[in-house]
Amino acid sequence: MKIFRNPAGLQKWAKARRRAGAKIALVPTMGYLHEGHLSLIAKAKAKGADEIVVSVFVNPVQFGPNEDYAAYPRDEKADLAKCRAAGATAVFFPTPANMYLDAHSTYVVEERLSQGLCGARRPGHFRGVCTVVAKLFNLVSPDFAVFGQKDYQQAQVIKRMVRDLNFGIEIVVAPIVREPSGLARSSRNTYLSADERARALAISRTLREVKAGRIKTVAAAAKAIARAGLKVDYVECVDAKTLEPRRRIAKGCCVLAAAYAGKTRLIDNVVV
Ligand code: PAF
């Protein structure tokens, strides 16, 4: 497994592999890898990639000033071992300084799908995501890139960016991987105390009830999550493709929830 820290080194290698006819997959991550990330690598493998490049970068540009950039969990050694065991062929570990050169002043902004939901609560977040993902796409020129459905809005925004800017890269969205309790796997789960973790289960439980038709409105879903002692950031129902708000929960919708368990912001969603 190759390890790159320098964008130029990665780009040179990826170009050569491409010229040699290799099918290249990119799995962008912020590290502290868990089974959700490993499922993305497995997906890349199953789709027949010759090279699977995993990027591990806690991207400062997608965090707001009062968010958890500094505290975000990092464990390079464990990430390397997990990538190797999962079958990645290259790992990219850049530093903020070599991803964003002095006086970096170019950003990518998607202006429609990124407006609501997490985009409304985390100003600048998707500008940071689109910018770093566009940079990774330019460095690796993958045939396809794999993202997780847990970040549903992110996946839709990236698909739109790829379409609008003609990246010519297939975006593959892999299903949410859950803990046996139902909690969606996330690097941020590591922040949770035992009590917060137990309360956090209300999010996936509620979304399961929504999907089963036993909870019929987003107001009722928000109430159910709040009852467990979580602070609801939002529960919304949108068109699964356009992310336009939908009044009624019905087929073709996605119901998304964000809520705080203590200080930890968790997200989850279900496509109806
Ligand atoms: O989903 C994530 O982990 C990040 O937002 C991503 C796509 C790696 C960009 O930093």
GROMACS .gro file of C-alpha atoms and ligand atoms in nm:
model
  282
    1MET     CA    1   0.000   0.000   0.000
    2LYS     CA    2   0.141   0.337  -0.103
    3ILE     CA    3   0.137   0.629   0.137
    4PHE     CA    4   0.134   0.984   0.004
    5ARG     CA    5   0.156   1.304   0.205
    6ASN     CA    6   0.227   1.537  -0.078
    7PRO     CA    7  -0.046   1.627  -0.332
    8ALA     CA    8   0.204   1.641  -0.620
    9GLY     CA    9   0.333   1.290  -0.545
   10LEU     CA   10  -0.019   1.148  -0.537
   11GLN     CA   11  -0.113   1.324  -0.861
   12LYS     CA   12   0.196   1.197  -1.045
   13TRP     CA   13   0.136   0.838  -0.933
   14ALA     CA   14  -0.238   0.850  -1.013
   15LYS     CA   15  -0.166   0.987  -1.362
   16ALA     CA   16   0.080   0.706  -1.429
   17ARG     CA   17  -0.165   0.442  -1.306
   18ARG     CA   18  -0.437   0.590  -1.522
   19ARG     CA   19  -0.209   0.591  -1.825
   20ALA     CA   20  -0.137   0.224  -1.755
   21GLY     CA   21  -0.510   0.153  -1.778
   22ALA     CA   22  -0.588   0.111  -1.407
   23LYS     CA   23  -0.945   0.166  -1.289
   24ILE     CA   24  -0.912   0.406  -0.996
   25ALA     CA   25  -1.152   0.451  -0.704
   26LEU     CA   26  -1.137   0.732  -0.450
   27VAL     CA   27  -1.274   0.703  -0.097
   28PRO     CA   28  -1.258   1.047   0.066
   29THR     CA   29  -1.262   1.040   0.449
   30MET     CA   30  -1.168   1.248   0.749
   31GLY     CA   31  -1.011   0.945   0.914
   32TYR     CA   32  -1.069   0.777   1.249
   33LEU     CA   33  -1.198   0.500   1.030
   34HIS     CA   34  -1.486   0.279   1.134
   35GLU     CA   35  -1.696   0.011   0.966
   36GLY     CA   36  -1.885   0.271   0.767
   37HIS     CA   37  -1.563   0.380   0.597
   38LEU     CA   38  -1.453   0.019   0.552
   39SER     CA   39  -1.780  -0.051   0.371
   40LEU     CA   40  -1.689   0.226   0.124
   41ILE     CA   41  -1.355   0.057   0.055
   42ALA     CA   42  -1.536  -0.277   0.018
   43LYS     CA   43  -1.774  -0.115  -0.232
   44ALA     CA   44  -1.479   0.015  -0.435
   45LYS     CA   45  -1.331  -0.334  -0.436
   46ALA     CA   46  -1.661  -0.494  -0.537
   47LYS     CA   47  -1.684  -0.252  -0.831
   48GLY     CA   48  -1.353  -0.385  -0.959
   49ALA     CA   49  -1.118  -0.094  -0.890
   50ASP     CA   50  -0.751  -0.174  -0.955
   51GLU     CA   51  -0.643   0.112  -0.730
   52ILE     CA   52  -0.837   0.220  -0.423
   53VAL     CA   53  -0.715   0.554  -0.292
   54VAL     CA   54  -0.834   0.648   0.057
   55SER     CA   55  -0.782   1.011   0.154
   56VAL     CA   56  -0.760   1.089   0.525
   57PHE     CA   57  -0.785   1.461   0.588
   58VAL     CA   58  -0.970   1.658   0.853
   59ASN     CA   59  -1.053   1.946   0.625
   60PRO     CA   60  -1.040   2.273   0.821
   61VAL     CA   61  -1.236   2.462   0.557
   62GLN     CA   62  -1.560   2.269   0.618
   63PHE     CA   63  -1.570   2.342   0.993
   64GLY     CA   64  -1.729   2.654   1.139
   65PRO     CA   65  -1.541   2.864   1.396
   66ASN     CA   66  -1.731   2.707   1.689
   67GLU     CA   67  -1.723   2.351   1.559
   68ASP     CA   68  -1.505   2.055   1.653
   69TYR     CA   69  -1.212   2.089   1.408
   70ALA     CA   70  -0.945   2.078   1.679
   71ALA     CA   71  -1.118   1.803   1.877
   72TYR     CA   72  -1.206   1.584   1.577
   73PRO     CA   73  -1.058   1.239   1.652
   74ARG     CA   74  -0.741   1.144   1.467
   75ASP     CA   75  -0.544   0.818   1.468
   76GLU     CA   76  -0.311   0.786   1.173
   77LYS     CA   77  -0.154   0.457   1.278
   78ALA     CA   78  -0.488   0.280   1.324
   79ASP     CA   79  -0.623   0.430   1.000
   80LEU     CA   80  -0.324   0.296   0.806
   81ALA     CA   81  -0.369  -0.052   0.950
   82LYS     CA   82  -0.742  -0.050   0.871
   83CYS     CA   83  -0.685   0.073   0.515
   84ARG     CA   84  -0.427  -0.198   0.456
   85ALA     CA   85  -0.651  -0.471   0.598
   86ALA     CA   86  -0.950  -0.349   0.396
   87GLY     CA   87  -0.760  -0.363   0.067
   88ALA     CA   88  -0.682   0.003  -0.005
   89THR     CA   89  -0.386   0.033  -0.240
   90ALA     CA   90  -0.296   0.394  -0.157
   91VAL     CA   91  -0.358   0.632   0.132
   92PHE     CA   92  -0.330   1.007   0.111
   93PHE     CA   93  -0.250   1.190   0.435
   94PRO     CA   94  -0.202   1.555   0.345
   95THR     CA   95  -0.152   1.836   0.595
   96PRO     CA   96  -0.368   2.150   0.591
   97ALA     CA   97  -0.061   2.346   0.483
   98ASN     CA   98   0.003   2.138   0.173
   99MET     CA   99  -0.366   2.116   0.078
  100TYR     CA  100  -0.424   2.490   0.123
  101LEU     CA  101  -0.116   2.680   0.017
  102ASP     CA  102  -0.049   3.020   0.159
  103ALA     CA  103  -0.315   3.269   0.042
  104HIS     CA  104  -0.540   2.996  -0.101
  105SER     CA  105  -0.830   3.190  -0.247
  106THR     CA  106  -1.030   2.959  -0.473
  107TYR     CA  107  -1.343   2.778  -0.353
  108VAL     CA  108  -1.621   2.571  -0.507
  109VAL     CA  109  -1.977   2.667  -0.414
  110GLU     CA  110  -2.288   2.466  -0.502
  111GLU     CA  111  -2.575   2.710  -0.471
  112ARG     CA  112  -2.895   2.509  -0.454
  113LEU     CA  113  -2.889   2.170  -0.283
  114SER     CA  114  -2.648   2.298  -0.020
  115GLN     CA  115  -2.880   2.575   0.101
  116GLY     CA  116  -3.111   2.390   0.340
  117LEU     CA  117  -3.071   2.121   0.607
  118CYS     CA  118  -2.709   2.105   0.732
  119GLY     CA  119  -2.611   2.382   0.490
  120ALA     CA  120  -2.847   2.623   0.665
  121ARG     CA  121  -2.718   2.529   1.012
  122ARG     CA  122  -2.350   2.509   0.920
  123PRO     CA  123  -2.275   2.811   0.701
  124GLY     CA  124  -1.980   2.751   0.471
  125HIS     CA  125  -1.975   2.377   0.541
  126PHE     CA  126  -2.057   2.261   0.188
  127ARG     CA  127  -1.828   2.523   0.036
  128GLY     CA  128  -1.550   2.352   0.231
  129VAL     CA  129  -1.668   2.004   0.134
  130CYS     CA  130  -1.702   2.087  -0.237
  131THR     CA  131  -1.365   2.260  -0.244
  132VAL     CA  132  -1.173   1.974  -0.085
  133VAL     CA  133  -1.357   1.707  -0.285
  134ALA     CA  134  -1.292   1.897  -0.610
  135LYS     CA  135  -0.922   1.914  -0.516
  136LEU     CA  136  -0.915   1.541  -0.442
  137PHE     CA  137  -1.087   1.470  -0.774
  138ASN     CA  138  -0.824   1.677  -0.954
  139LEU     CA  139  -0.540   1.502  -0.773
  140VAL     CA  140  -0.663   1.147  -0.827
  141SER     CA  141  -0.883   1.169  -1.141
  142PRO     CA  142  -1.071   0.861  -1.024
  143ASP     CA  143  -1.315   0.665  -1.239
  144PHE     CA  144  -1.550   0.668  -0.943
  145ALA     CA  145  -1.567   0.794  -0.586
  146VAL     CA  146  -1.757   0.636  -0.299
  147PHE     CA  147  -1.947   0.833  -0.033
  148GLY     CA  148  -2.174   0.719   0.249
  149GLN     CA  149  -2.549   0.772   0.257
  150LYS     CA  150  -2.530   0.890   0.618
  151ASP     CA  151  -2.419   1.225   0.477
  152TYR     CA  152  -2.716   1.226   0.242
  153GLN     CA  153  -2.711   1.596   0.160
  154GLN     CA  154  -2.336   1.586   0.103
  155ALA     CA  155  -2.375   1.303  -0.150
  156GLN     CA  156  -2.643   1.496  -0.342
  157VAL     CA  157  -2.438   1.818  -0.340
  158ILE     CA  158  -2.132   1.634  -0.470
  159LYS     CA  159  -2.335   1.462  -0.743
  160ARG     CA  160  -2.461   1.804  -0.851
  161MET     CA  161  -2.111   1.955  -0.845
  162VAL     CA  162  -1.981   1.667  -1.057
  163ARG     CA  163  -2.263   1.714  -1.307
  164ASP     CA  164  -2.241   2.092  -1.321
  165LEU     CA  165  -1.862   2.109  -1.349
  166ASN     CA  166  -1.827   1.808  -1.586
  167PHE     CA  167  -1.591   1.612  -1.367
  168GLY     CA  168  -1.684   1.290  -1.548
  169ILE     CA  169  -1.655   1.089  -1.226
  170GLU     CA  170  -1.917   0.837  -1.116
  171ILE     CA  171  -2.046   0.903  -0.763
  172VAL     CA  172  -2.135   0.585  -0.578
  173VAL     CA  173  -2.340   0.615  -0.259
  174ALA     CA  174  -2.307   0.325  -0.015
  175PRO     CA  175  -2.575   0.241   0.244
  176ILE     CA  176  -2.554   0.363   0.604
  177VAL     CA  177  -2.367   0.124   0.830
  178ARG     CA  178  -2.517   0.100   1.178
  179GLU     CA  179  -2.402  -0.025   1.514
  180PRO     CA  180  -2.604  -0.327   1.637
  181SER     CA  181  -2.809  -0.076   1.843
  182GLY     CA  182  -2.915   0.104   1.524
  183LEU     CA  183  -2.697   0.411   1.579
  184ALA     CA  184  -2.546   0.524   1.248
  185ARG     CA  185  -2.170   0.476   1.258
  186SER     CA  186  -1.979   0.801   1.279
  187SER     CA  187  -1.632   0.906   1.394
  188ARG     CA  188  -1.814   1.151   1.622
  189ASN     CA  189  -1.980   0.864   1.815
  190THR     CA  190  -1.654   0.846   2.004
  191TYR     CA  191  -1.749   1.172   2.183
  192LEU     CA  192  -2.062   1.013   2.336
  193SER     CA  193  -2.088   0.917   2.702
  194ALA     CA  194  -2.281   0.597   2.782
  195ASP     CA  195  -2.586   0.804   2.872
  196GLU     CA  196  -2.567   1.016   2.553
  197ARG     CA  197  -2.519   0.704   2.343
  198ALA     CA  198  -2.835   0.550   2.491
  199ARG     CA  199  -3.031   0.870   2.425
  200ALA     CA  200  -2.888   0.898   2.073
  201LEU     CA  201  -3.063   0.575   1.975
  202ALA     CA  202  -3.384   0.778   1.959
  203ILE     CA  203  -3.270   0.919   1.623
  204SER     CA  204  -3.244   0.590   1.435
  205ARG     CA  205  -3.542   0.445   1.623
  206THR     CA  206  -3.757   0.740   1.521
  207LEU     CA  207  -3.646   0.723   1.159
  208ARG     CA  208  -3.728   0.352   1.152
  209GLU     CA  209  -4.077   0.440   1.276
  210VAL     CA  210  -4.105   0.703   1.003
  211LYS     CA  211  -4.008   0.452   0.736
  212ALA     CA  212  -4.256   0.198   0.875
  213GLY     CA  213  -4.531   0.463   0.857
  214ARG     CA  214  -4.592   0.459   1.233
  215ILE     CA  215  -4.469   0.818   1.267
  216LYS     CA  216  -4.641   1.024   1.002
  217THR     CA  217  -4.511   1.381   1.040
  218VAL     CA  218  -4.175   1.548   1.092
  219ALA     CA  219  -4.321   1.731   1.393
  220ALA     CA  220  -4.403   1.397   1.558
  221ALA     CA  221  -4.056   1.267   1.471
  222ALA     CA  222  -3.890   1.575   1.622
  223LYS     CA  223  -4.098   1.531   1.937
  224ALA     CA  224  -3.996   1.167   1.970
  225ILE     CA  225  -3.627   1.260   1.942
  226ALA     CA  226  -3.662   1.550   2.189
  227ARG     CA  227  -3.844   1.322   2.436
  228ALA     CA  228  -3.527   1.113   2.462
  229GLY     CA  229  -3.342   1.421   2.589
  230LEU     CA  230  -3.172   1.523   2.265
  231LYS     CA  231  -3.170   1.879   2.131
  232VAL     CA  232  -3.322   1.862   1.786
  233ASP     CA  233  -3.141   2.070   1.526
  234TYR     CA  234  -3.384   1.975   1.252
  235VAL     CA  235  -3.608   1.699   1.124
  236GLU     CA  236  -3.712   1.764   0.766
  237CYS     CA  237  -3.876   1.583   0.480
  238VAL     CA  238  -3.741   1.661   0.133
  239ASP     CA  239  -3.760   1.523  -0.217
  240ALA     CA  240  -3.489   1.254  -0.223
  241LYS     CA  241  -3.344   1.383  -0.551
  242THR     CA  242  -3.388   1.761  -0.546
  243LEU     CA  243  -3.383   1.814  -0.167
  244GLU     CA  244  -3.683   2.048  -0.211
  245PRO     CA  245  -3.901   2.051   0.104
  246ARG     CA  246  -4.201   1.816   0.096
  247ARG     CA  247  -4.505   1.868   0.316
  248ARG     CA  248  -4.601   1.506   0.349
  249ILE     CA  249  -4.385   1.206   0.413
  250ALA     CA  250  -4.442   0.987   0.109
  251LYS     CA  251  -4.261   0.762  -0.136
  252GLY     CA  252  -3.965   0.940  -0.299
  253CYS     CA  253  -3.891   1.149   0.008
  254CYS     CA  254  -3.594   1.149   0.235
  255VAL     CA  255  -3.644   1.233   0.602
  256LEU     CA  256  -3.330   1.374   0.759
  257ALA     CA  257  -3.258   1.446   1.122
  258ALA     CA  258  -2.982   1.627   1.308
  259ALA     CA  259  -2.976   1.639   1.686
  260TYR     CA  260  -2.735   1.705   1.970
  261ALA     CA  261  -2.661   1.440   2.231
  262GLY     CA  262  -2.486   1.664   2.481
  263LYS     CA  263  -2.244   1.865   2.266
  264THR     CA  264  -2.222   1.603   1.990
  265ARG     CA  265  -2.415   1.675   1.674
  266LEU     CA  266  -2.540   1.354   1.510
  267ILE     CA  267  -2.711   1.312   1.174
  268ASP     CA  268  -2.909   1.031   1.020
  269ASN     CA  269  -3.167   0.984   0.746
  270VAL     CA  270  -3.404   0.744   0.585
  271VAL     CA  271  -3.528   0.727   0.227
  272VAL     CA  272  -3.900   0.649   0.222
  273PAF     O1  273  -1.777   1.296   0.466
  273PAF     C1  274  -1.663   1.331   0.501
  273PAF     O2  275  -1.592   1.264   0.576
  273PAF     C2  276  -1.607   1.463   0.450
  273PAF     O3  277  -1.706   1.560   0.443
  273PAF     C3  278  -1.532   1.449   0.316
  273PAF     C4  279  -1.624   1.406   0.204
  273PAF     C5  280  -1.418   1.349   0.332
  273PAF     C6  281  -1.472   1.585   0.277
  273PAF     O4  282  -1.383   1.632   0.373
   0.00000   0.00000   0.00000
